[in-house]
GROMACS .gro file of C-alpha atoms in nm:
model
  437
    1MET     CA    1   8.559  -8.814 -15.085
    2LEU     CA    2   8.379  -8.479 -15.098
    3ARG     CA    3   8.300  -8.501 -15.470
    4ARG     CA    4   7.965  -8.661 -15.402
    5PHE     CA    5   7.847  -8.386 -15.171
    6ASN     CA    6   7.607  -8.163 -15.361
    7SER     CA    7   7.445  -7.929 -15.112
    8ILE     CA    8   7.514  -7.711 -14.818
    9THR     CA    9   7.249  -7.557 -14.596
   10ALA     CA   10   7.390  -7.227 -14.478
   11PHE     CA   11   7.180  -7.030 -14.227
   12LEU     CA   12   7.360  -6.718 -14.114
   13PRO     CA   13   7.136  -6.448 -13.963
   14LEU     CA   14   7.328  -6.123 -13.944
   15ILE     CA   15   7.103  -5.957 -13.685
   16VAL     CA   16   7.249  -5.617 -13.643
   17PHE     CA   17   7.115  -5.409 -13.354
   18LEU     CA   18   7.145  -5.035 -13.428
   19LEU     CA   19   6.925  -4.887 -13.158
   20CYS     CA   20   7.040  -4.530 -13.194
   21ALA     CA   21   7.067  -4.509 -13.571
   22ARG     CA   22   6.817  -4.406 -13.831
   23ILE     CA   23   6.826  -4.659 -14.113
   24GLU     CA   24   6.718  -5.015 -14.174
   25ALA     CA   25   6.814  -5.325 -14.366
   26SER     CA   26   6.667  -5.653 -14.505
   27VAL     CA   27   6.635  -6.028 -14.531
   28HIS     CA   28   6.833  -6.213 -14.797
   29GLU     CA   29   6.722  -6.555 -14.895
   30TYR     CA   30   6.931  -6.816 -15.081
   31PRO     CA   31   6.698  -7.079 -15.243
   32GLY     CA   32   6.996  -7.279 -15.374
   33GLU     CA   33   7.273  -7.047 -15.498
   34ARG     CA   34   7.559  -7.211 -15.685
   35PHE     CA   35   7.918  -7.109 -15.630
   36LEU     CA   36   8.081  -6.920 -15.924
   37SER     CA   37   8.449  -6.914 -16.001
   38LYS     CA   38   8.618  -6.585 -15.910
   39GLY     CA   39   8.996  -6.601 -15.955
   40ASN     CA   40   9.116  -6.902 -15.754
   41ALA     CA   41   8.803  -6.915 -15.532
   42LEU     CA   42   8.443  -7.027 -15.569
   43VAL     CA   43   8.204  -6.752 -15.445
   44VAL     CA   44   7.840  -6.681 -15.373
   45HIS     CA   45   7.750  -6.316 -15.314
   46GLY     CA   46   7.527  -6.302 -15.002
   47GLY     CA   47   7.441  -5.930 -15.012
   48SER     CA   48   7.564  -5.570 -14.980
   49GLU     CA   49   7.403  -5.310 -14.759
   50GLY     CA   50   7.479  -4.981 -14.591
   51LEU     CA   51   7.456  -5.019 -14.213
   52TYR     CA   52   7.489  -4.762 -13.937
   53SER     CA   53   7.690  -4.826 -13.624
   54SER     CA   54   7.519  -4.958 -13.307
   55ILE     CA   55   7.555  -4.848 -12.949
   56PRO     CA   56   7.904  -4.940 -12.835
   57ASN     CA   57   7.807  -5.047 -12.481
   58LEU     CA   58   7.590  -5.351 -12.579
   59ASN     CA   59   7.674  -5.677 -12.402
   60GLU     CA   60   7.981  -5.800 -12.584
   61SER     CA   61   7.978  -6.133 -12.410
   62SER     CA   62   7.682  -6.249 -12.620
   63LEU     CA   63   7.870  -6.200 -12.946
   64PRO     CA   64   8.046  -6.493 -13.117
   65ASP     CA   65   8.416  -6.529 -13.175
   66SER     CA   66   8.523  -6.294 -13.450
   67PHE     CA   67   8.729  -6.540 -13.656
   68ILE     CA   68   8.634  -6.909 -13.703
   69ARG     CA   69   8.829  -7.118 -13.952
   70SER     CA   70   8.688  -7.468 -13.913
   71GLY     CA   71   8.639  -7.605 -14.266
   72PRO     CA   72   8.637  -7.564 -14.640
   73ILE     CA   73   8.318  -7.345 -14.655
   74HIS     CA   74   8.353  -6.990 -14.524
   75ALA     CA   75   8.115  -6.696 -14.477
   76ILE     CA   76   8.312  -6.368 -14.480
   77VAL     CA   77   8.163  -6.031 -14.381
   78PHE     CA   78   8.358  -5.714 -14.435
   79GLU     CA   79   8.311  -5.334 -14.470
   80VAL     CA   80   8.396  -5.199 -14.818
   81ASP     CA   81   8.682  -4.985 -14.676
   82ASP     CA   82   8.849  -5.316 -14.582
   83ARG     CA   83   8.824  -5.472 -14.928
   84GLU     CA   84   9.206  -5.466 -14.964
   85ALA     CA   85   9.234  -5.677 -14.651
   86ILE     CA   86   9.079  -5.972 -14.841
   87GLY     CA   87   9.315  -6.178 -15.059
   88GLY     CA   88   9.679  -6.145 -15.129
   89SER     CA   89   9.960  -6.221 -15.373
   90ALA     CA   90  10.296  -6.390 -15.316
   91TYR     CA   91  10.496  -6.202 -15.580
   92GLY     CA   92  10.287  -5.901 -15.678
   93GLY     CA   93  10.081  -6.096 -15.939
   94GLN     CA   94   9.703  -6.145 -15.959
   95ARG     CA   95   9.525  -6.114 -15.622
   96ALA     CA   96   9.427  -6.452 -15.480
   97VAL     CA   97   9.142  -6.501 -15.236
   98CYS     CA   98   9.238  -6.855 -15.142
   99CYS     CA   99   9.577  -6.925 -14.985
  100THR     CA  100   9.800  -7.077 -15.250
  101ALA     CA  101  10.102  -7.305 -15.199
  102ASP     CA  102  10.339  -7.012 -15.262
  103LEU     CA  103  10.174  -6.794 -14.996
  104ALA     CA  104  10.160  -7.085 -14.753
  105LYS     CA  105  10.535  -7.130 -14.792
  106LEU     CA  106  10.584  -6.766 -14.687
  107GLY     CA  107  10.395  -6.846 -14.366
  108VAL     CA  108  10.130  -6.578 -14.420
  109CYS     CA  109   9.832  -6.818 -14.433
  110THR     CA  110   9.727  -7.182 -14.433
  111GLN     CA  111   9.686  -7.342 -14.777
  112GLY     CA  112   9.322  -7.371 -14.886
  113GLU     CA  113   9.194  -7.113 -14.643
  114ILE     CA  114   9.059  -6.761 -14.709
  115ILE     CA  115   9.326  -6.489 -14.703
  116HIS     CA  116   9.227  -6.196 -14.480
  117ARG     CA  117   9.409  -5.949 -14.263
  118PRO     CA  118   9.277  -5.756 -13.960
  119SER     CA  119   9.126  -5.418 -14.044
  120THR     CA  120   9.321  -5.113 -13.933
  121ASN     CA  121   9.006  -4.900 -13.911
  122ASN     CA  122   8.748  -5.144 -13.766
  123LEU     CA  123   8.871  -5.364 -13.476
  124GLY     CA  124   8.775  -5.729 -13.510
  125TRP     CA  125   8.692  -5.714 -13.881
  126PRO     CA  126   8.654  -5.877 -14.126
  127ARG     CA  127   8.454  -6.158 -13.972
  128VAL     CA  128   8.511  -6.512 -14.111
  129PHE     CA  129   8.302  -6.815 -14.015
  130GLY     CA  130   8.378  -7.165 -14.135
  131VAL     CA  131   8.195  -7.496 -14.156
  132SER     CA  132   8.298  -7.843 -14.283
  133PHE     CA  133   8.122  -8.158 -14.402
  134ASP     CA  134   8.111  -8.473 -14.188
  135VAL     CA  135   8.230  -8.786 -14.368
  136ASP     CA  136   7.882  -8.933 -14.428
  137LYS     CA  137   7.683  -8.610 -14.475
  138VAL     CA  138   7.558  -8.453 -14.792
  139GLU     CA  139   7.478  -8.124 -14.620
  140THR     CA  140   7.616  -7.913 -14.342
  141ILE     CA  141   7.472  -7.623 -14.141
  142LEU     CA  142   7.651  -7.301 -14.063
  143PRO     CA  143   7.536  -7.211 -13.708
  144PRO     CA  144   7.347  -6.885 -13.657
  145ARG     CA  145   7.570  -6.589 -13.589
  146LEU     CA  146   7.495  -6.250 -13.449
  147ILE     CA  147   7.722  -5.971 -13.559
  148GLN     CA  148   7.725  -5.626 -13.399
  149ILE     CA  149   7.804  -5.334 -13.630
  150THR     CA  150   8.039  -5.083 -13.457
  151LYS     CA  151   8.119  -4.869 -13.763
  152SER     CA  152   7.879  -4.726 -14.024
  153GLY     CA  153   7.963  -4.847 -14.372
  154MET     CA  154   7.878  -5.060 -14.678
  155TYR     CA  155   7.903  -5.422 -14.562
  156ASN     CA  156   7.939  -5.724 -14.792
  157LEU     CA  157   7.877  -6.092 -14.732
  158TYR     CA  158   8.030  -6.370 -14.941
  159PHE     CA  159   8.023  -6.742 -14.910
  160ILE     CA  160   8.356  -6.876 -15.031
  161HIS     CA  161   8.541  -7.207 -15.058
  162CYS     CA  162   8.875  -7.306 -15.213
  163ASP     CA  163   8.815  -7.674 -15.286
  164PRO     CA  164   8.758  -7.743 -15.662
  165ASN     CA  165   8.596  -8.074 -15.567
  166LEU     CA  166   8.303  -7.879 -15.418
  167LYS     CA  167   8.189  -7.723 -15.745
  168GLU     CA  168   7.838  -7.868 -15.708
  169VAL     CA  169   7.779  -7.724 -15.361
  170VAL     CA  170   7.486  -7.484 -15.323
  171VAL     CA  171   7.388  -7.242 -15.048
  172LYS     CA  172   7.042  -7.256 -14.895
  173GLY     CA  173   6.909  -7.044 -14.612
  174LYS     CA  174   6.890  -6.675 -14.533
  175THR     CA  175   7.066  -6.385 -14.362
  176ILE     CA  176   6.896  -6.104 -14.169
  177TRP     CA  177   7.041  -5.755 -14.184
  178LYS     CA  178   6.876  -5.524 -13.936
  179ASN     CA  179   6.929  -5.169 -13.819
  180PRO     CA  180   6.730  -4.971 -13.557
  181THR     CA  181   6.376  -4.924 -13.685
  182GLY     CA  182   6.331  -5.195 -13.947
  183TYR     CA  183   6.466  -5.385 -14.246
  184LEU     CA  184   6.516  -5.124 -14.515
  185PRO     CA  185   6.871  -5.114 -14.661
  186GLY     CA  186   7.055  -4.794 -14.576
  187ARG     CA  187   7.057  -4.676 -14.934
  188MET     CA  188   6.676  -4.704 -14.962
  189ALA     CA  189   6.565  -4.604 -14.611
  190PRO     CA  190   6.556  -4.222 -14.662
  191LEU     CA  191   6.320  -4.279 -14.953
  192MET     CA  192   6.043  -4.392 -14.724
  193ASN     CA  193   6.026  -4.049 -14.559
  194PHE     CA  194   6.084  -3.882 -14.889
  195TYR     CA  195   5.781  -4.047 -15.047
  196GLY     CA  196   5.579  -3.961 -14.738
  197PHE     CA  197   5.661  -3.590 -14.792
  198MET     CA  198   5.596  -3.625 -15.168
  199SER     CA  199   5.251  -3.773 -15.088
  200LEU     CA  200   5.181  -3.470 -14.875
  201GLY     CA  201   5.300  -3.243 -15.157
  202PHE     CA  202   5.065  -3.408 -15.407
  203VAL     CA  203   4.775  -3.379 -15.158
  204VAL     CA  204   4.836  -3.002 -15.127
  205LEU     CA  205   4.862  -2.965 -15.509
  206GLY     CA  206   4.549  -3.180 -15.546
  207ILE     CA  207   4.349  -2.961 -15.300
  208PHE     CA  208   4.443  -2.649 -15.502
  209TRP     CA  209   4.366  -2.808 -15.838
  210PHE     CA  210   4.040  -2.988 -15.746
  211SER     CA  211   3.907  -2.676 -15.570
  212GLN     CA  212   3.966  -2.478 -15.890
  213TYR     CA  213   3.821  -2.763 -16.095
  214ALA     CA  214   3.504  -2.777 -15.882
  215ARG     CA  215   3.470  -2.398 -15.885
  216TYR     CA  216   3.498  -2.356 -16.262
  217TRP     CA  217   3.387  -2.705 -16.380
  218ARG     CA  218   3.180  -2.544 -16.666
  219GLU     CA  219   3.497  -2.388 -16.807
  220VAL     CA  220   3.720  -2.697 -16.789
  221LEU     CA  221   3.914  -2.792 -17.105
  222PRO     CA  222   4.003  -3.148 -17.214
  223LEU     CA  223   4.369  -3.056 -17.145
  224GLN     CA  224   4.282  -2.973 -16.785
  225ASN     CA  225   4.117  -3.314 -16.751
  226CYS     CA  226   4.449  -3.466 -16.848
  227VAL     CA  227   4.627  -3.264 -16.579
  228THR     CA  228   4.371  -3.392 -16.329
  229LEU     CA  229   4.463  -3.746 -16.436
  230VAL     CA  230   4.832  -3.678 -16.387
  231ILE     CA  231   4.776  -3.541 -16.030
  232THR     CA  232   4.560  -3.847 -15.942
  233LEU     CA  233   4.824  -4.087 -16.076
  234GLY     CA  234   5.094  -3.901 -15.885
  235MET     CA  235   4.894  -3.932 -15.560
  236PHE     CA  236   4.863  -4.306 -15.608
  237GLU     CA  237   5.230  -4.345 -15.711
  238MET     CA  238   5.368  -4.161 -15.410
  239ALA     CA  239   5.136  -4.343 -15.169
  240LEU     CA  240   5.224  -4.686 -15.319
  241TRP     CA  241   5.597  -4.617 -15.303
  242TYR     CA  242   5.560  -4.514 -14.941
  243PHE     CA  243   5.366  -4.831 -14.856
  244ASP     CA  244   5.614  -5.042 -15.055
  245TYR     CA  245   5.906  -4.915 -14.842
  246ALA     CA  246   5.700  -4.925 -14.519
  247GLU     CA  247   5.609  -5.291 -14.578
  248PHE     CA  248   5.966  -5.374 -14.666
  249ASN     CA  249   6.081  -5.197 -14.356
  250GLU     CA  250   5.836  -5.390 -14.139
  251THR     CA  251   5.888  -5.742 -14.272
  252GLY     CA  252   6.230  -5.743 -14.445
  253VAL     CA  253   6.074  -5.887 -14.762
  254ARG     CA  254   6.008  -5.668 -15.067
  255PRO     CA  255   5.632  -5.676 -15.138
  256THR     CA  256   5.624  -5.764 -15.508
  257GLY     CA  257   5.262  -5.669 -15.564
  258ILE     CA  258   5.291  -5.317 -15.418
  259THR     CA  259   5.620  -5.263 -15.602
  260VAL     CA  260   5.463  -5.360 -15.935
  261TRP     CA  261   5.167  -5.128 -15.882
  262ALA     CA  262   5.394  -4.838 -15.775
  263VAL     CA  263   5.608  -4.888 -16.084
  264THR     CA  264   5.299  -4.910 -16.309
  265PHE     CA  265   5.132  -4.594 -16.169
  266GLY     CA  266   5.461  -4.409 -16.188
  267THR     CA  267   5.513  -4.517 -16.554
  268MET     CA  268   5.159  -4.420 -16.636
  269LYS     CA  269   5.210  -4.075 -16.476
  270ARG     CA  270   5.535  -4.013 -16.669
  271THR     CA  271   5.378  -4.123 -16.997
  272VAL     CA  272   5.069  -3.905 -16.957
  273SER     CA  273   5.291  -3.614 -16.845
  274TRP     CA  274   5.502  -3.638 -17.161
  275LEU     CA  275   5.190  -3.656 -17.373
  276ILE     CA  276   5.033  -3.354 -17.206
  277ILE     CA  277   5.351  -3.147 -17.246
  278LEU     CA  278   5.369  -3.254 -17.615
  279MET     CA  279   5.003  -3.171 -17.675
  280VAL     CA  280   5.035  -2.835 -17.502
  281SER     CA  281   5.339  -2.760 -17.717
  282MET     CA  282   5.142  -2.845 -18.030
  283GLY     CA  283   4.882  -2.589 -17.925
  284TYR     CA  284   4.607  -2.847 -17.852
  285GLY     CA  285   4.302  -2.666 -17.709
  286VAL     CA  286   4.468  -2.328 -17.763
  287VAL     CA  287   4.566  -2.287 -18.130
  288ARG     CA  288   4.409  -2.603 -18.270
  289PRO     CA  289   4.098  -2.791 -18.150
  290THR     CA  290   4.235  -3.136 -18.234
  291LEU     CA  291   4.574  -3.293 -18.319
  292GLY     CA  292   4.437  -3.412 -18.654
  293GLY     CA  293   4.660  -3.670 -18.827
  294LEU     CA  294   4.918  -3.649 -18.551
  295THR     CA  295   4.692  -3.820 -18.293
  296SER     CA  296   4.796  -4.173 -18.392
  297LYS     CA  297   5.169  -4.085 -18.395
  298VAL     CA  298   5.142  -3.920 -18.050
  299LEU     CA  299   4.958  -4.221 -17.906
  300MET     CA  300   5.201  -4.469 -18.064
  301LEU     CA  301   5.498  -4.276 -17.911
  302GLY     CA  302   5.323  -4.277 -17.574
  303ALA     CA  303   5.252  -4.652 -17.586
  304THR     CA  304   5.609  -4.732 -17.683
  305PHE     CA  305   5.747  -4.512 -17.400
  306PHE     CA  306   5.509  -4.676 -17.150
  307VAL     CA  307   5.629  -5.029 -17.240
  308ALA     CA  308   5.998  -4.937 -17.240
  309SER     CA  309   5.972  -4.753 -16.910
  310GLU     CA  310   5.764  -5.023 -16.745
  311VAL     CA  311   6.017  -5.293 -16.830
  312LEU     CA  312   6.309  -5.080 -16.711
  313GLU     CA  313   6.145  -4.995 -16.377
  314LEU     CA  314   6.034  -5.352 -16.312
  315VAL     CA  315   6.392  -5.479 -16.371
  316GLU     CA  316   6.540  -5.224 -16.142
  317ASN     CA  317   6.286  -5.236 -15.855
  318VAL     CA  318   6.096  -5.566 -15.824
  319GLY     CA  319   6.271  -5.785 -15.572
  320ALA     CA  320   6.559  -5.541 -15.521
  321ILE     CA  321   6.678  -5.574 -15.159
  322SER     CA  322   7.055  -5.500 -15.170
  323ASP     CA  323   7.224  -5.160 -15.158
  324LEU     CA  324   7.375  -5.204 -15.500
  325SER     CA  325   7.360  -4.956 -15.789
  326GLY     CA  326   7.089  -5.012 -16.051
  327LYS     CA  327   7.140  -5.342 -16.231
  328ALA     CA  328   6.946  -5.261 -16.544
  329ARG     CA  329   7.131  -5.352 -16.856
  330LEU     CA  330   7.205  -5.106 -17.134
  331PHE     CA  331   6.939  -5.251 -17.367
  332PHE     CA  332   6.671  -5.160 -17.108
  333VAL     CA  333   6.807  -4.810 -17.035
  334LEU     CA  334   6.888  -4.709 -17.392
  335PRO     CA  335   6.534  -4.723 -17.541
  336VAL     CA  336   6.397  -4.503 -17.263
  337ALA     CA  337   6.682  -4.250 -17.307
  338ILE     CA  338   6.621  -4.237 -17.682
  339LEU     CA  339   6.244  -4.188 -17.636
  340ASP     CA  340   6.307  -3.915 -17.375
  341ALA     CA  341   6.534  -3.732 -17.623
  342PHE     CA  342   6.273  -3.776 -17.902
  343PHE     CA  343   5.999  -3.628 -17.679
  344ILE     CA  344   6.218  -3.328 -17.591
  345LEU     CA  345   6.306  -3.264 -17.955
  346TRP     CA  346   5.940  -3.292 -18.070
  347ILE     CA  347   5.820  -3.069 -17.782
  348PHE     CA  348   6.057  -2.782 -17.854
  349THR     CA  349   6.000  -2.803 -18.231
  350SER     CA  350   5.621  -2.788 -18.169
  351LEU     CA  351   5.663  -2.504 -17.921
  352SER     CA  352   5.855  -2.295 -18.170
  353SER     CA  353   5.580  -2.343 -18.427
  354THR     CA  354   5.302  -2.265 -18.179
  355LEU     CA  355   5.479  -1.944 -18.054
  356ASN     CA  356   5.509  -1.826 -18.416
  357LYS     CA  357   5.135  -1.887 -18.476
  358LEU     CA  358   5.034  -1.702 -18.163
  359GLN     CA  359   5.260  -1.408 -18.249
  360ALA     CA  360   5.125  -1.394 -18.605
  361ARG     CA  361   4.769  -1.397 -18.480
  362ARG     CA  362   4.854  -1.141 -18.208
  363MET     CA  363   4.706  -1.356 -17.930
  364ILE     CA  364   4.898  -1.169 -17.659
  365ALA     CA  365   4.751  -1.337 -17.351
  366LYS     CA  366   4.810  -1.689 -17.490
  367LEU     CA  367   5.149  -1.590 -17.614
  368ASP     CA  368   5.251  -1.477 -17.264
  369ILE     CA  369   5.138  -1.805 -17.110
  370TYR     CA  370   5.330  -2.005 -17.379
  371ARG     CA  371   5.644  -1.800 -17.320
  372LYS     CA  372   5.631  -1.871 -16.948
  373PHE     CA  373   5.571  -2.238 -17.030
  374THR     CA  374   5.869  -2.247 -17.265
  375ASN     CA  375   6.092  -2.084 -17.003
  376ALA     CA  376   5.984  -2.339 -16.743
  377LEU     CA  377   6.058  -2.626 -16.985
  378ALA     CA  378   6.394  -2.480 -17.080
  379VAL     CA  379   6.496  -2.443 -16.714
  380ALA     CA  380   6.385  -2.805 -16.650
  381VAL     CA  381   6.587  -2.938 -16.943
  382ILE     CA  382   6.902  -2.742 -16.843
  383VAL     CA  383   6.872  -2.860 -16.483
  384SER     CA  384   6.816  -3.219 -16.606
  385VAL     CA  385   7.129  -3.213 -16.824
  386GLY     CA  386   7.336  -3.074 -16.536
  387TRP     CA  387   7.199  -3.340 -16.297
  388ILE     CA  388   7.272  -3.616 -16.550
  389CYS     CA  389   7.631  -3.501 -16.564
  390TYR     CA  390   7.647  -3.502 -16.182
  391GLU     CA  391   7.491  -3.848 -16.170
  392LEU     CA  392   7.749  -3.985 -16.414
  393TYR     CA  393   8.027  -3.826 -16.207
  394PHE     CA  394   7.877  -3.962 -15.879
  395LYS     CA  395   7.849  -4.321 -16.013
  396SER     CA  396   8.191  -4.316 -16.181
  397ASN     CA  397   8.350  -4.214 -15.848
  398ASP     CA  398   8.143  -4.458 -15.634
  399VAL     CA  399   8.239  -4.794 -15.779
  400TYR     CA  400   8.209  -4.970 -15.446
  401ASN     CA  401   7.892  -4.782 -15.327
  402GLU     CA  402   8.082  -4.607 -15.052
  403GLN     CA  403   7.856  -4.301 -15.085
  404TRP     CA  404   7.548  -4.505 -15.003
  405GLN     CA  405   7.421  -4.251 -14.748
  406ASN     CA  406   7.377  -3.986 -15.024
  407ALA     CA  407   7.273  -4.219 -15.310
  408TRP     CA  408   6.896  -4.176 -15.238
  409ILE     CA  409   6.918  -3.811 -15.355
  410ILE     CA  410   6.961  -3.919 -15.718
  411PRO     CA  411   6.619  -4.080 -15.769
  412ALA     CA  412   6.457  -3.829 -15.537
  413PHE     CA  413   6.576  -3.538 -15.753
  414TRP     CA  414   6.389  -3.664 -16.058
  415GLN     CA  415   6.067  -3.691 -15.859
  416VAL     CA  416   6.111  -3.333 -15.724
  417LEU     CA  417   6.188  -3.200 -16.075
  418SER     CA  418   5.882  -3.371 -16.220
  419PHE     CA  419   5.662  -3.240 -15.941
  420SER     CA  420   5.798  -2.886 -15.984
  421LEU     CA  421   5.718  -2.887 -16.355
  422LEU     CA  422   5.370  -3.023 -16.283
  423CYS     CA  423   5.319  -2.737 -16.032
  424ALA     CA  424   5.423  -2.489 -16.304
  425ILE     CA  425   5.170  -2.637 -16.554
  426CYS     CA  426   4.900  -2.627 -16.284
  427ALA     CA  427   4.977  -2.259 -16.210
  428LEU     CA  428   4.963  -2.163 -16.583
  429TRP     CA  429   4.662  -2.373 -16.684
  430ALA     CA  430   4.451  -2.386 -16.365
  431PRO     CA  431   4.072  -2.387 -16.431
  432SER     CA  432   3.936  -2.032 -16.420
  433GLN     CA  433   3.653  -1.824 -16.556
  434ASN     CA  434   3.871  -1.742 -16.855
  435SER     CA  435   3.975  -2.102 -16.939
  436MET     CA  436   3.751  -2.136 -17.250
  437ARG     CA  437   3.876  -1.803 -17.386
   0.00000   0.00000   0.00000
């Protein structure tokens, strides 16, 4: 009888009031998500976000019943620590989400329903809500539910059913995940303040650099113009990321336009930064007036890096609203990693050659600057390798995103490292009365 039903309108706002917490969450929309087979169940993933606990003395009487099992379509919400409370097995075999005939015979569940056990750490969880089709209806509505979060954690929402006759069912609607001050997911929320501080940092650096630039504009080198471009791009990037998260925090919807511009300015900044470091390493403007025949190769490498990085960042950031780890596939990450390694190899090879030329020509002042520059680069590379190892360790030990409160540090570190290296370059090559010499 249910085989002809081909749609379900599921509207489940998870409005989570966290008045005393610090982090936010977001709005998840389902334009028509189809159920996918997972084990013996059909599942739609509704979202995963880190949420902080709410004030415990809110009016409990306004909250709905914790467990509702009224039909073949279920919405189940659980904290990641309680993942083992979902599903079961009659004889120690493969874990089943839906209650099988064998498990029903043991009396632990009702056949065809979702298997779940009460959490030992979080009273009243997981939450399960059910809805069924009327005989003559082709759609059904899951009534709005309000869920209070009493324990900070990574929460997951899944729409699940166990009836193979409902393979054509789709989920339409939205869920609202909200913490105290807005809609940013817990994993992303600290980044809004971080980019605010980074914007301030670029403003301070810009004041120093532009004051030197205006004071000694007659002595400015082409290389210093490139540094000016990087600082300007950095200001725009940090401001755009801040406004991206601020808008997301205010509306619950990721602003695609601002995200794309933030990604683009960031990619441009990284590309120009790599090219500047490479040109400095080659001795451009110090040992040699031009790059000669290497110009086309340098520009080609820069263009390739820009395209690869832009694609990777767009895939990872545009429309991302859940607190899941980066979803970029290997074929997006690998080209950028290879190009980064090629830049580093070419930079240190060129630096070695430039240092030898300066030493042979006994240009002591320039040699001293280049040695400091080499040391700064070497420290940056060593720190980067160490952080990559830590990042691999962090992700390998955080399969279920349980460390979501600390995950923001990983992308923030790369921004801080890049800014620190830019500050070192500005200190070494700031416009001065001796720039031309």
